[in-house]
Coordinates of C-alpha atoms and ligand atoms in Angstrom, one line a residue:
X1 CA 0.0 0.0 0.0
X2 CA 1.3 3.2 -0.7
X3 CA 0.6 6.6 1.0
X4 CA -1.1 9.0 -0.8
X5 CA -0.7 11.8 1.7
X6 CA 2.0 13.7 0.3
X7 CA 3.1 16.6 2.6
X8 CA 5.1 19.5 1.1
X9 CA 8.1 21.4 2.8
X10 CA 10.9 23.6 1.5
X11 CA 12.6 27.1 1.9
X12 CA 11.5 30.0 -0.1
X13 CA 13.9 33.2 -0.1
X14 CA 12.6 36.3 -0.7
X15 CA 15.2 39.1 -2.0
X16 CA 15.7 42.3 -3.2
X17 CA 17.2 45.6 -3.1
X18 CA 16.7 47.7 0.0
X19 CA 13.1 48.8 1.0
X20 CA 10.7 47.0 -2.5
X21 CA 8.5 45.2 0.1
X22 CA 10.2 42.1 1.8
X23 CA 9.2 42.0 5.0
X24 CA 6.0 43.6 4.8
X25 CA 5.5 40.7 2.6
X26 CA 6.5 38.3 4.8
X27 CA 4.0 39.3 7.4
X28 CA 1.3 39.7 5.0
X29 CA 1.9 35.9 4.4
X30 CA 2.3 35.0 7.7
X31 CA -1.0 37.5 8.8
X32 CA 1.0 38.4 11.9
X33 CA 3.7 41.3 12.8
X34 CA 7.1 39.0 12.8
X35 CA 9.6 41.1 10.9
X36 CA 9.9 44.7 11.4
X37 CA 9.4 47.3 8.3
X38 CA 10.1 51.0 7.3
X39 CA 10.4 53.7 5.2
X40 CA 14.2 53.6 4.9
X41 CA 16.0 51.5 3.3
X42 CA 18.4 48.9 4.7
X43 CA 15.8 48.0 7.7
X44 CA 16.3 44.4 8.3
X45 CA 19.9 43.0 8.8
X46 CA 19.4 39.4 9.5
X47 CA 18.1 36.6 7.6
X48 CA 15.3 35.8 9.6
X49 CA 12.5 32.3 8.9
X50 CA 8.9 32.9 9.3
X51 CA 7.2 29.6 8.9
X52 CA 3.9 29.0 7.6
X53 CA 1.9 25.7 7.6
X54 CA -1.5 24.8 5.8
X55 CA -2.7 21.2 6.3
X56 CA 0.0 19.0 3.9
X57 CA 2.2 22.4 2.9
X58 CA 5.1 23.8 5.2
X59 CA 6.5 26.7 3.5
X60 CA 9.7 28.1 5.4
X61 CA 10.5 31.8 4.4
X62 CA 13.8 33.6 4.8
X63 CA 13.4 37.1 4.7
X64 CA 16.8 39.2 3.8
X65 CA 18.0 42.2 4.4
X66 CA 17.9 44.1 0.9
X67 CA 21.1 43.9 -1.4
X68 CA 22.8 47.3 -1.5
X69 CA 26.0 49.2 -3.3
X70 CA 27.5 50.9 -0.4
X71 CA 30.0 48.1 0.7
X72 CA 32.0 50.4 2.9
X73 CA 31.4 49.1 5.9
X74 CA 31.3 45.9 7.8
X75 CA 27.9 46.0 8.9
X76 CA 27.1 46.5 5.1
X77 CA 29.4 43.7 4.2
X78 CA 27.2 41.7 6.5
X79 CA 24.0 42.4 5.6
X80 CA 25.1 41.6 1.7
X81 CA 26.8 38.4 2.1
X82 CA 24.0 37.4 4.5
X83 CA 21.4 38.0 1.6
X84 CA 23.1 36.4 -1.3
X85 CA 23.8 33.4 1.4
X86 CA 19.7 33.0 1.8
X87 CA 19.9 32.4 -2.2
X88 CA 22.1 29.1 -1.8
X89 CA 20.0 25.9 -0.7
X90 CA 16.4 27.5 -0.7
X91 CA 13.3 25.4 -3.1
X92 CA 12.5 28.7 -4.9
X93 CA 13.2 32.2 -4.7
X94 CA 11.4 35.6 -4.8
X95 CA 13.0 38.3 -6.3
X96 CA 10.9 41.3 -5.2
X97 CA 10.9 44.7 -7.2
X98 CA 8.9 48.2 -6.7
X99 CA 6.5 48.7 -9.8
X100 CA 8.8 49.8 -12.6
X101 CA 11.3 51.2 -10.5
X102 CA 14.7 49.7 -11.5
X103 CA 17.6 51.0 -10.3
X104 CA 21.8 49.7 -9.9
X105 CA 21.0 47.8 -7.0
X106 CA 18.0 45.4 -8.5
X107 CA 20.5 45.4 -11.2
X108 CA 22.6 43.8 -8.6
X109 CA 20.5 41.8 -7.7
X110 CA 19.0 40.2 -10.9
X111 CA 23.0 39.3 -11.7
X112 CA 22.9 37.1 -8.4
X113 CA 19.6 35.6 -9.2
X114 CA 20.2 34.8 -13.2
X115 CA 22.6 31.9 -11.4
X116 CA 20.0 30.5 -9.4
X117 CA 18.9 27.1 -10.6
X118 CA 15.5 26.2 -8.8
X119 CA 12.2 27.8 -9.7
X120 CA 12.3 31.8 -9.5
X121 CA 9.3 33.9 -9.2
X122 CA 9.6 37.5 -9.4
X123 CA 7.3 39.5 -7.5
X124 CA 6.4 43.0 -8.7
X125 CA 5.0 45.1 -5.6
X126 CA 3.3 47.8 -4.5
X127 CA 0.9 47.8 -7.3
X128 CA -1.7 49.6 -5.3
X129 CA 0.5 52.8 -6.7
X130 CA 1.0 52.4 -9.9
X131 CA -1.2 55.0 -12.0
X132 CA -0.1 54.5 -15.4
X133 CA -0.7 50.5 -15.7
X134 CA 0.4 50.7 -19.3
X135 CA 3.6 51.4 -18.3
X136 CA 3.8 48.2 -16.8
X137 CA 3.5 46.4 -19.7
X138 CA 6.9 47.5 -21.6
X139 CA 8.8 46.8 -18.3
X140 CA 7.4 42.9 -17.6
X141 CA 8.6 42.4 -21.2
X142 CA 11.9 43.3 -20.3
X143 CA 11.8 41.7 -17.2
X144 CA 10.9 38.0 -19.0
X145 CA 14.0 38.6 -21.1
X146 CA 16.2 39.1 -18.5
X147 CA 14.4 35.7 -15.9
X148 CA 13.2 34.0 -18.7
X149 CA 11.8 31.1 -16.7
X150 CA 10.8 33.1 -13.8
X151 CA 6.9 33.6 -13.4
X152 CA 5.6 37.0 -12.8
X153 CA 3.2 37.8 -10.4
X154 CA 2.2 41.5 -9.8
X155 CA 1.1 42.0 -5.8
X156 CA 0.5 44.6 -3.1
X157 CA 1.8 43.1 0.1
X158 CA 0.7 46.3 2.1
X159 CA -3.2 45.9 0.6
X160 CA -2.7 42.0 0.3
X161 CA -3.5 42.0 -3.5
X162 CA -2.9 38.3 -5.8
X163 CA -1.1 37.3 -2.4
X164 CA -3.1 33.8 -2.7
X165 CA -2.0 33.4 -6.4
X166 CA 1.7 33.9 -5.3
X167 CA 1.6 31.6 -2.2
X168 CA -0.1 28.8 -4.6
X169 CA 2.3 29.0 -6.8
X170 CA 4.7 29.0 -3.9
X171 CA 3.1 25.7 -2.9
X172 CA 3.4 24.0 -6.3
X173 CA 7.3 24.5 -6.4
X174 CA 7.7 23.3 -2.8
X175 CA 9.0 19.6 -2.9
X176 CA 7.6 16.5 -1.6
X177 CA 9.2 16.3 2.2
X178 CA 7.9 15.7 5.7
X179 CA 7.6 19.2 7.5
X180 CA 11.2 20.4 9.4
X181 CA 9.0 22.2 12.2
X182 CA 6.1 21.7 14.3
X183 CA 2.5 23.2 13.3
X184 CA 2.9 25.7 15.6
X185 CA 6.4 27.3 15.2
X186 CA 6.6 30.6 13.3
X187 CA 10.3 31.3 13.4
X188 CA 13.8 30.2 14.0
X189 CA 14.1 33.3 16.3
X190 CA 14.2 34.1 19.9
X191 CA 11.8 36.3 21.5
X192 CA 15.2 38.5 22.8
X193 CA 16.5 38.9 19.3
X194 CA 12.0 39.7 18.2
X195 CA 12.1 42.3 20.7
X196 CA 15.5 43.9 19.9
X197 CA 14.1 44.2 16.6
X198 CA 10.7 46.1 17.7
X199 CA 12.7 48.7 19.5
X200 CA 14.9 49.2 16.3
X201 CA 12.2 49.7 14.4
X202 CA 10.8 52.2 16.6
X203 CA 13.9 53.8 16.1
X204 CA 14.1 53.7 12.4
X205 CA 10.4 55.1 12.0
X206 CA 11.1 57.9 14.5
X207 CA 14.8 59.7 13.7
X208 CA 16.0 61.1 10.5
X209 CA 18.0 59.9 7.6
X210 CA 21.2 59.0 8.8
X211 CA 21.0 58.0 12.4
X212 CA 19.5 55.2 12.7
X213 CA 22.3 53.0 11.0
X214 CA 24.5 53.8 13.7
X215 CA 22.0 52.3 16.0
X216 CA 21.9 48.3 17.3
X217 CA 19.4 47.2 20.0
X218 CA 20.7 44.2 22.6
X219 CA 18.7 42.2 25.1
X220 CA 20.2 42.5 28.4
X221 CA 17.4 41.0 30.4
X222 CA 14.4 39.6 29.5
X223 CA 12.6 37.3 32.4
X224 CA 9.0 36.4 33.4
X225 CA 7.9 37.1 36.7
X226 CA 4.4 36.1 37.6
X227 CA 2.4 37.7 34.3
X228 CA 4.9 40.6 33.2
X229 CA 7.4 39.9 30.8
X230 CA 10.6 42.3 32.1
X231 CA 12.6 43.9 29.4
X232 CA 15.7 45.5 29.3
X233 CA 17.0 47.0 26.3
X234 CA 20.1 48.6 25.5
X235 CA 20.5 51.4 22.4
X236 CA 23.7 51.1 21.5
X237 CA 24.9 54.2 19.2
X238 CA 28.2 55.1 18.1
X239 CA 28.7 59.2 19.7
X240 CA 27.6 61.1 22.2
X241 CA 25.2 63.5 20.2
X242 CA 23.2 60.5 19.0
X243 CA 23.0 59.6 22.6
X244 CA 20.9 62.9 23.0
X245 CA 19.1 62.8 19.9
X246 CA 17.5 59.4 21.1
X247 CA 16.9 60.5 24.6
X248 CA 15.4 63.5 23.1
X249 CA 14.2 67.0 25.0
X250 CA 13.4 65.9 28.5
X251 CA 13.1 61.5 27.3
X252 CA 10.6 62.4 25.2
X253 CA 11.6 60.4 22.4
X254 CA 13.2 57.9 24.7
X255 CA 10.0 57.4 25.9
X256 CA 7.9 57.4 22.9
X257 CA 9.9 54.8 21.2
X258 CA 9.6 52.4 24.5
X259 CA 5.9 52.8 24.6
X260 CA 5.5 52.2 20.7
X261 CA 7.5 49.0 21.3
X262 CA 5.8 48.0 24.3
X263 CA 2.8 47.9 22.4
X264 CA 3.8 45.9 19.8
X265 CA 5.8 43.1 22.1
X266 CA 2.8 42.8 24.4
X267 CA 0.6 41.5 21.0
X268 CA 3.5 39.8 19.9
X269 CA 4.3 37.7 23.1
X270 CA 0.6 38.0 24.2
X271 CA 1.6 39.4 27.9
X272 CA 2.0 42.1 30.0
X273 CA 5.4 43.9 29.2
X274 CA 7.2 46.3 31.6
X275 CA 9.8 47.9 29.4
X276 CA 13.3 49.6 30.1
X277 CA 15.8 51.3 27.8
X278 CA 19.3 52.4 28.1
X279 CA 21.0 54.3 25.9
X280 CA 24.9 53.6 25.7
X281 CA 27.8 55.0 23.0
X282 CA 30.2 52.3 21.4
X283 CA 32.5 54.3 18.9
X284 CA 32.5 52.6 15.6
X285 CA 31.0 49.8 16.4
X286 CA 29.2 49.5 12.9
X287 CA 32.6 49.0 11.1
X288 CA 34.4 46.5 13.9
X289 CA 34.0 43.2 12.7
X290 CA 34.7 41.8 16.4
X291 CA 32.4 44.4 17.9
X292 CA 29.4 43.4 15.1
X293 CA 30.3 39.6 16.0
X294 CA 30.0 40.4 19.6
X295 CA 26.4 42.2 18.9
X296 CA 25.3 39.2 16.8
X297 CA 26.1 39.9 13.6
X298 CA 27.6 36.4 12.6
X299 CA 30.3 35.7 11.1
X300 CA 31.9 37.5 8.2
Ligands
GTP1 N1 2.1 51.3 -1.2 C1 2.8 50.2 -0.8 N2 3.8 50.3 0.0 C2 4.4 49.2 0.4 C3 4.0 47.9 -0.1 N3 4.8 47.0 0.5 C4 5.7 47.6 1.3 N4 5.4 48.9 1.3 C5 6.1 50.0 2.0 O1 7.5 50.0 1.6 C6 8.3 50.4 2.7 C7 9.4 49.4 2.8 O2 8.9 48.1 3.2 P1 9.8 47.0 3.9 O3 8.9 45.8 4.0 O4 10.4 47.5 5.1 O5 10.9 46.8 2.7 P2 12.1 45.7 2.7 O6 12.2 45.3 1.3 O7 11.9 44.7 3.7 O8 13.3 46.7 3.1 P3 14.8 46.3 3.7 O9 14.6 45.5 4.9 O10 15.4 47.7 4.0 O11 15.5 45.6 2.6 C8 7.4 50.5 3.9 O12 7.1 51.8 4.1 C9 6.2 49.7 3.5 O13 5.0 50.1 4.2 C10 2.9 47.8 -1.0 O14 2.5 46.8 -1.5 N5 2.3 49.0 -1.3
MG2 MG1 13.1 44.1 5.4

């Protein structure tokens, strides 16, 4: 007798240049707040799994941080090699682009992906703002030249548009396996490194253009007593004047950013969160590859 249950499981990366959509995606797929998003470019830094099974199909994502030019420093160097590593070893890949928007960097990143041999879908987002559709059409040609066995799928991950359409196709790549985590697991990631990542965001979406890449959250306690989840964060930014910018006139940014993440980690964790932050300055510690190591930044 044979089995004719056959369950589905594989890794799906999705990649990109910096700030087309990725992890808003990724939540949008997931219908739950995992990875954190914003206006700026450059937001996420780690490769990061959210998981997502339905009945017989366990599809693993890896979100990335988005493939970039500026190579200077190490942190950069980091956050590229860790992208184009998400492309090695995954079922099928997602190559994510804004619209008609095409710049060096998806240039950059359609030179990495040309190599890849599985199944390659390429994702055009944030359709819910294109006005001119008929531009569109020029541009997909151009695109199929370049991918010419990737399947197109226009989407809006921020309004959920055709989002079914690309996880079924998704699904049909997937290969026949046993699923490599329980039903109920959502990511490879501890709730210290989730919450690090809220109050970074927090950051990102409140200070100005340069700042916030010379920013790293760390964990330094996080502990359940009774029904409060205690949290102690430290902002770790490279001078003294960025110290004051984050603590802000009186902590009131300070204490805007720790209530906004507050909110979010009590959802997240489904508790009662008691909050602390600390602000510290660790010259350069964006370009030292010991420091980045020592802040979780793997290996480089
Ligand atoms: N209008 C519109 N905006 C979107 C859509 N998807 C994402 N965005 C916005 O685009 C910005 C960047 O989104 P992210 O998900 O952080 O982009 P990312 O590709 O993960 O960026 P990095 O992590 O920096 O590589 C945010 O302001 C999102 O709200 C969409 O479908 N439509
Ligand atoms: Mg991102």
């Amino acid at each position: 007798m044979t089995d004719t249950n056959t369950t589905r499981c594989g890794y799906v990366a999705i990649v990109g240049r910096p700030n087309v959509g990725k992890s808003t995606l990724l939540n949008h797929i997931l219908g739950q707040k995992l990875a954190i998003t914003s206006r700026k470019p450059q937001t996420t830094r780690h490769n990061m799994l959210g998981i997502k099974t339905e009945g017989d199909v366990q599809a693993i994502y890896v979100d990335t941080p988005g493939m970039h030019k500026s190579n200077e420093k190490a942190l950069n160097r980091y956050m590229n090699k860790t992208a184009s590593a998400a492309l090695k070893d995954v079922d099928v890949v997602i190559f994510v682009v804004d619209r008609t928007k095409w710049t060096d960097e998806d240039q950059l990143v359609l030179e990495r992906v040309q190599y890849v041999q599985g199944p390659v879908i390429l994702a055009i987002n944030k359709t819910d703002r294109i006005e001119e559709k008929a531009d569109l059409i020029p541009h997909l040609q151009w695109l199929q030249e370049q991918l010419p066995n990737a399947e197109i799928v226009p989407i809006s991950a921020q309004q959920g548009h055709n989002l079914e359409a690309l996880e079924s196709l998704i699904a049909k790549h997937l290969p026949e396996n046993d699923h490599f985590f329980p039903e109920d697991q959502i990511t490879d990631r501890s709730s210290r490194f989730l919450a690090a990542e809220l109050v970074r965001e927090k950051i990102m979406r409140q200070l100005g253009a340069e700042l916030p890449y010379q920013i790293t959250v760390e964990i330094e306690e996080f502990k359940q007593q009774g029904k409060i989840l205690h949290i102690h964060a430290l902002i770790l930014v490279e001078r003294d004047g960025q110290k004051k910018i984050i603590i802000g006139d009186k902590g009131e940014r300070i204490k805007r950013i720790g209530s906004e993440a507050r909110k979010d980690m009590e959802v997240l964790f489904d508790a009662k969160v008691m909050l602390n932050l600390w602000v510290k300055v660790k010259g350069g510690w964006s370009d030292d590859e010991r420091a980045l190591r020592s802040l979780g930044y793997g290996d480089l």
